[in-house]
Short mmCIF file of C-alpha atoms in Angstrom, two decimals:
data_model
loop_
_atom_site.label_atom_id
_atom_site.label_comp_id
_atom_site.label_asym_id
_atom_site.label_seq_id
_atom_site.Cartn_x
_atom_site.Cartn_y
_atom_site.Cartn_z
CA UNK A 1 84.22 116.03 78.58
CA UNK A 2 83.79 119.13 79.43
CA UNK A 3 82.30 120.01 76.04
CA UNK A 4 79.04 117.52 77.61
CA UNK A 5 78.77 119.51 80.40
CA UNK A 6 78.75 123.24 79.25
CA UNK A 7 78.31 124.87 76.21
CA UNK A 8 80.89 126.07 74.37
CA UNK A 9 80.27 129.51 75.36
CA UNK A 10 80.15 128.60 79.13
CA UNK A 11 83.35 126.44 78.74
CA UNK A 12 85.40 129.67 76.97
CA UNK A 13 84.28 132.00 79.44
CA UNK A 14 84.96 129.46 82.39
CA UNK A 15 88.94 129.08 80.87
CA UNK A 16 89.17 132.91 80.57
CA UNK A 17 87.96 133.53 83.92
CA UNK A 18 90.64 130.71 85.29
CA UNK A 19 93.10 132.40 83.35
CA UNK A 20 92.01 135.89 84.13
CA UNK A 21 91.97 135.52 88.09
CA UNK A 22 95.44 133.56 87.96
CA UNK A 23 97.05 136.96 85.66
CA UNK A 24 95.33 139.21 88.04
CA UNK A 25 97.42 137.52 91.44
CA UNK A 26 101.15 137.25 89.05
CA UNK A 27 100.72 140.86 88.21
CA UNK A 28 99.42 141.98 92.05
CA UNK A 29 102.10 140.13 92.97
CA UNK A 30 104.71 141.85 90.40
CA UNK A 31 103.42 145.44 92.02
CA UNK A 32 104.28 144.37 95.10
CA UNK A 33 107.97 143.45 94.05
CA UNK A 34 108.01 146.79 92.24
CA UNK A 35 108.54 145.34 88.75
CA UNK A 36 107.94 147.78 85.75
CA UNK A 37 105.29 147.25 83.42
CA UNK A 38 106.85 144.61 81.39
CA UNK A 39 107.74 142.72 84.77
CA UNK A 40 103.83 142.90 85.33
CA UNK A 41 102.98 141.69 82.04
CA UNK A 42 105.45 138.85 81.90
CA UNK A 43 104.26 137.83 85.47
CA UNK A 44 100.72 137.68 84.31
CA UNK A 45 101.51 135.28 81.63
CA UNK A 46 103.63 133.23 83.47
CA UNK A 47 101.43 132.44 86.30
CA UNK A 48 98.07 132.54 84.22
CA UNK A 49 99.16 130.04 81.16
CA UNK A 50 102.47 127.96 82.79
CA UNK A 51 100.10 125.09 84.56
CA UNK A 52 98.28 124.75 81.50
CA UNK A 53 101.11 124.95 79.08
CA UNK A 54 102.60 122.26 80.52
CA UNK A 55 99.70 119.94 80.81
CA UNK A 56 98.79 120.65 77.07
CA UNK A 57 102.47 119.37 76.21
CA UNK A 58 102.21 116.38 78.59
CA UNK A 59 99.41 115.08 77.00
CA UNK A 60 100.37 116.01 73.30
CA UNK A 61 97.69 118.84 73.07
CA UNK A 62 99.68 120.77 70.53
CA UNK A 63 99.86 123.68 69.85
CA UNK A 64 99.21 124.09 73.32
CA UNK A 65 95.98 126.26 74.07
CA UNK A 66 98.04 129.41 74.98
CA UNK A 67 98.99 129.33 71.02
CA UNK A 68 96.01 127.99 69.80
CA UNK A 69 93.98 130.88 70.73
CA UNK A 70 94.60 134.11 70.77
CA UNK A 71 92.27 135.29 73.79
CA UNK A 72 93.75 133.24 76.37
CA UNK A 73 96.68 135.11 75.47
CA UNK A 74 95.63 138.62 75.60
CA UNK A 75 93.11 137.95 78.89
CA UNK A 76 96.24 138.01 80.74
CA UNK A 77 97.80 140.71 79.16
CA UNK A 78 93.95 142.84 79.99
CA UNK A 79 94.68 141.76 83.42
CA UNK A 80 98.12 142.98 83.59
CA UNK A 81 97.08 146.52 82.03
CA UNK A 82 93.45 146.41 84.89
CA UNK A 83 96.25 146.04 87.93
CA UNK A 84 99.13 148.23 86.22
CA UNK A 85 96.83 151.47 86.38
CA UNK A 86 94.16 150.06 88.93
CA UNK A 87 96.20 148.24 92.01
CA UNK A 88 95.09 148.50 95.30
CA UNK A 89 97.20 149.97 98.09
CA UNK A 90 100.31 148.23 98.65
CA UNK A 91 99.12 147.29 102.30
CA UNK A 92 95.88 145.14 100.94
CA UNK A 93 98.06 143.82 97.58
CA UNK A 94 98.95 140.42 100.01
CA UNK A 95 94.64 139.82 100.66
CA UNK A 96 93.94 140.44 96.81
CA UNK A 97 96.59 138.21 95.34
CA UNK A 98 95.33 135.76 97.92
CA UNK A 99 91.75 135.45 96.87
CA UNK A 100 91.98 135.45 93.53
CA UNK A 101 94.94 132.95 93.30
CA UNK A 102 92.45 130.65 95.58
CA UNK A 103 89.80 131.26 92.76
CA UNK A 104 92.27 130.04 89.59
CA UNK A 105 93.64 126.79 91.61
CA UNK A 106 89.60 125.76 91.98
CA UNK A 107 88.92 126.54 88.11
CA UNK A 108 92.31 125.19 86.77
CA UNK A 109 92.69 121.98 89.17
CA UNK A 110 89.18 121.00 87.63
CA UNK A 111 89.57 121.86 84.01
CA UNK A 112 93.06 120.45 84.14
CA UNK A 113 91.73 116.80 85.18
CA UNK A 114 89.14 116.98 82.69
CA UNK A 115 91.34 117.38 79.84
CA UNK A 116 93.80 115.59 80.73
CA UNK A 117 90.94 112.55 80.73
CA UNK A 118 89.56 113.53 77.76
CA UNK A 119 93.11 113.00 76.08
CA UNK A 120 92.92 109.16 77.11
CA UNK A 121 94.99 109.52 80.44
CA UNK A 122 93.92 107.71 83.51
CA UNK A 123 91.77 108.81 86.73
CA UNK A 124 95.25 108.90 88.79
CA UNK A 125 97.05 110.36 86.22
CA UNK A 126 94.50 112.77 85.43
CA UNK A 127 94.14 114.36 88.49
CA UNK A 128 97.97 114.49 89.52
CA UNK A 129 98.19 117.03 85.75
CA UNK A 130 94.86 118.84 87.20
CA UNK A 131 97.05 119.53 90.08
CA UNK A 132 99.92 120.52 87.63
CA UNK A 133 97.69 122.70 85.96
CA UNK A 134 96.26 124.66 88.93
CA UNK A 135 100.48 125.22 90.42
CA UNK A 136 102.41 124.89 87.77
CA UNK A 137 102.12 128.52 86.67
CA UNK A 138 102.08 129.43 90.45
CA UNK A 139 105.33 127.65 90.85
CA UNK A 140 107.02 129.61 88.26
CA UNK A 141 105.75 132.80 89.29
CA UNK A 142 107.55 132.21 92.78
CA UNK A 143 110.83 131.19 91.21
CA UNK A 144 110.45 133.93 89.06
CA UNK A 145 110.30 136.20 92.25
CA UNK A 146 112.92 134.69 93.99
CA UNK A 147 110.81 133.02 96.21
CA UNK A 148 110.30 129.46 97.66
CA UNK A 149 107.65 127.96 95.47
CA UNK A 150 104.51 127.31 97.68
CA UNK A 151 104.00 123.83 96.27
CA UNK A 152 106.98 122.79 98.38
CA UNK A 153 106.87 124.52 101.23
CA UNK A 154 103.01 124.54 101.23
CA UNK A 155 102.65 127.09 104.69
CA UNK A 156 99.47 127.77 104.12
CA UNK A 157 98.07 124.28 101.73
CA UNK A 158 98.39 125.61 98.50
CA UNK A 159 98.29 122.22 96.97
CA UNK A 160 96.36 119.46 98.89
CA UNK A 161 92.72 121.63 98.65
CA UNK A 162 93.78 121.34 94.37
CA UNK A 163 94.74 117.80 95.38
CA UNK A 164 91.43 117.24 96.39
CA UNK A 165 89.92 119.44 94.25
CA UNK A 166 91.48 116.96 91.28
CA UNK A 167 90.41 114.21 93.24
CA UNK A 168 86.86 114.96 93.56
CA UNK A 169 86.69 115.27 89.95
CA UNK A 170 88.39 111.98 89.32
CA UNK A 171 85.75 110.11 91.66
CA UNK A 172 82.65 111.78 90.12
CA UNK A 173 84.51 110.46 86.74
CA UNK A 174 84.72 107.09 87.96
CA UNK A 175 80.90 107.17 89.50
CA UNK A 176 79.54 108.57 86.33
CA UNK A 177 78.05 111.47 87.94
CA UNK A 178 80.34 114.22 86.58
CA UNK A 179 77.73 117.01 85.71
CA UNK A 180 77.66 120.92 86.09
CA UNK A 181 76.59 120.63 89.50
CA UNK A 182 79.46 118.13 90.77
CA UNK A 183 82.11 120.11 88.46
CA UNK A 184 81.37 123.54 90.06
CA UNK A 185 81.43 122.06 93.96
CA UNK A 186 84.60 120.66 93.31
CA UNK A 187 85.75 124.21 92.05
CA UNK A 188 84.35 125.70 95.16
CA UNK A 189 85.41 123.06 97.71
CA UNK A 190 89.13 123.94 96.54
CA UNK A 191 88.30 127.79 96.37
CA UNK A 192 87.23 127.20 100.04
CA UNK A 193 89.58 125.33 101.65
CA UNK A 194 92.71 127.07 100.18
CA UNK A 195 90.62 130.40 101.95
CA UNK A 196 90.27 128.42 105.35
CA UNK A 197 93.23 127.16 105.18
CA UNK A 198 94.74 130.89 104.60
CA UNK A 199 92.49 132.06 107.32
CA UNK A 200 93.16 129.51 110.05
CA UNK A 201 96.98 128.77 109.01
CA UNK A 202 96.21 125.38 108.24
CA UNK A 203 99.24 123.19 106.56
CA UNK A 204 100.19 119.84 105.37
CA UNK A 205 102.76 117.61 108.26
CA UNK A 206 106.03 118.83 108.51
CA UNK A 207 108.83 115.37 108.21
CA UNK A 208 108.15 112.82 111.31
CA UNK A 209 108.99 114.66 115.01
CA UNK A 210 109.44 117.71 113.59
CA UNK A 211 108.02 120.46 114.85
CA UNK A 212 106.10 123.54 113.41
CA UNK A 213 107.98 125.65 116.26
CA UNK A 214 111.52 124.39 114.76
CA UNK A 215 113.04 127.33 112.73
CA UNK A 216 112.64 126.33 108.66
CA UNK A 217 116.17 126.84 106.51
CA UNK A 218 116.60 129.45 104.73
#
């Protein structure tokens, strides 16, 4: 489907720049757990190709794209090597990882419904592995880390503006009008949200009577 709406070219350079973005916030983030250079590296991967590994062997896409070709491999590797020598002070790592991790959940939450369609899934079904797509890598990064994924705990709503990302692309599925225009606001509406969501704390209900003030277990 997405082969209809951009050329080829486009298409490539829209999956490397999903993949770059995501690499760029697993290695920021491996800096700022001090990892070594193969921490960094392994980080990058991880976070940039995970989501989309795992959609690929949901829907029998195999070799998965990660093995199928060789730049979506080595764009996150480039990434690794561009934050290794080129991070930014360890006090502005937390904005950076931030922005560009908002940027791969809007390009990965789309191109993860979309081909997960295209492989003869269902609107439902397609947009619950766009959402995959866009966290999965995310989610091992954090265990990876030691941290509480933020797909569970979702502080901040990490995964309902991919939700609805996903969801916008389902609908515009279903009405026909999936085009280049409707494909990149879905992208941006996620990009934007996750930011407003970052910037005004905004987060998903907390279990019935429970309240935000309540100290969370450990």
């Amino acid at each position: 489907m997405l082969h209809d709406l951009f050329p080829p070219g486009i298409q490539h350079a829209l999956d490397l720049a999903g993949i770059f973005v995501f690499a760029t916030a697993g290695a920021l983030l491996a800096v700022r757990k001090n990892f070594d250079v193969f921490g960094i590296a392994v980080l990058a991967l991880v976070t940039a190709l995970g989501g989309g590994l795992f959609r690929d062997l949901v829907i029998g896409a195999v070799p998965p794209a990660a093995f199928g070709e060789l730049s979506f491999f080595v764009t996150p590797l480039v990434a690794a090597a561009i934050v290794y020598f080129l991070h930014p002070e360890v006090q502005r790592i937390n904005h950076a990882i931030n922005v560009f991790d908002a940027a791969g959940l809007g390009l990965f939450c789309v191109t993860g419904t979309t081909k997960a369609y295209e492989y003869g899934l269902g609107l439902t079904a397609s947009a619950a592995l766009g959402v995959t797509t866009a966290v999965g890598g995310g989610v091992l990064r954090d265990v990876l880390v030691n941290e509480v994924p933020s797909l569970l705990r979702d502080r901040e709503m990490y995964a309902v503006p991919a939700l609805v990302g996903a969801s916008m692309v389902a609908i515009f599925i279903s009405m026909h009008a999936l085009n280049g225009v409707t494909t990149g606001l879905a992208i941006v509406t996620t990009f934007v949200l996750r930011l407003l969501a970052m910037r005004y704390h905004w987060r998903a209900p907390l279990a019935w009577n429970r309240r935000s003030s309540v100290a969370e277990e450990p």
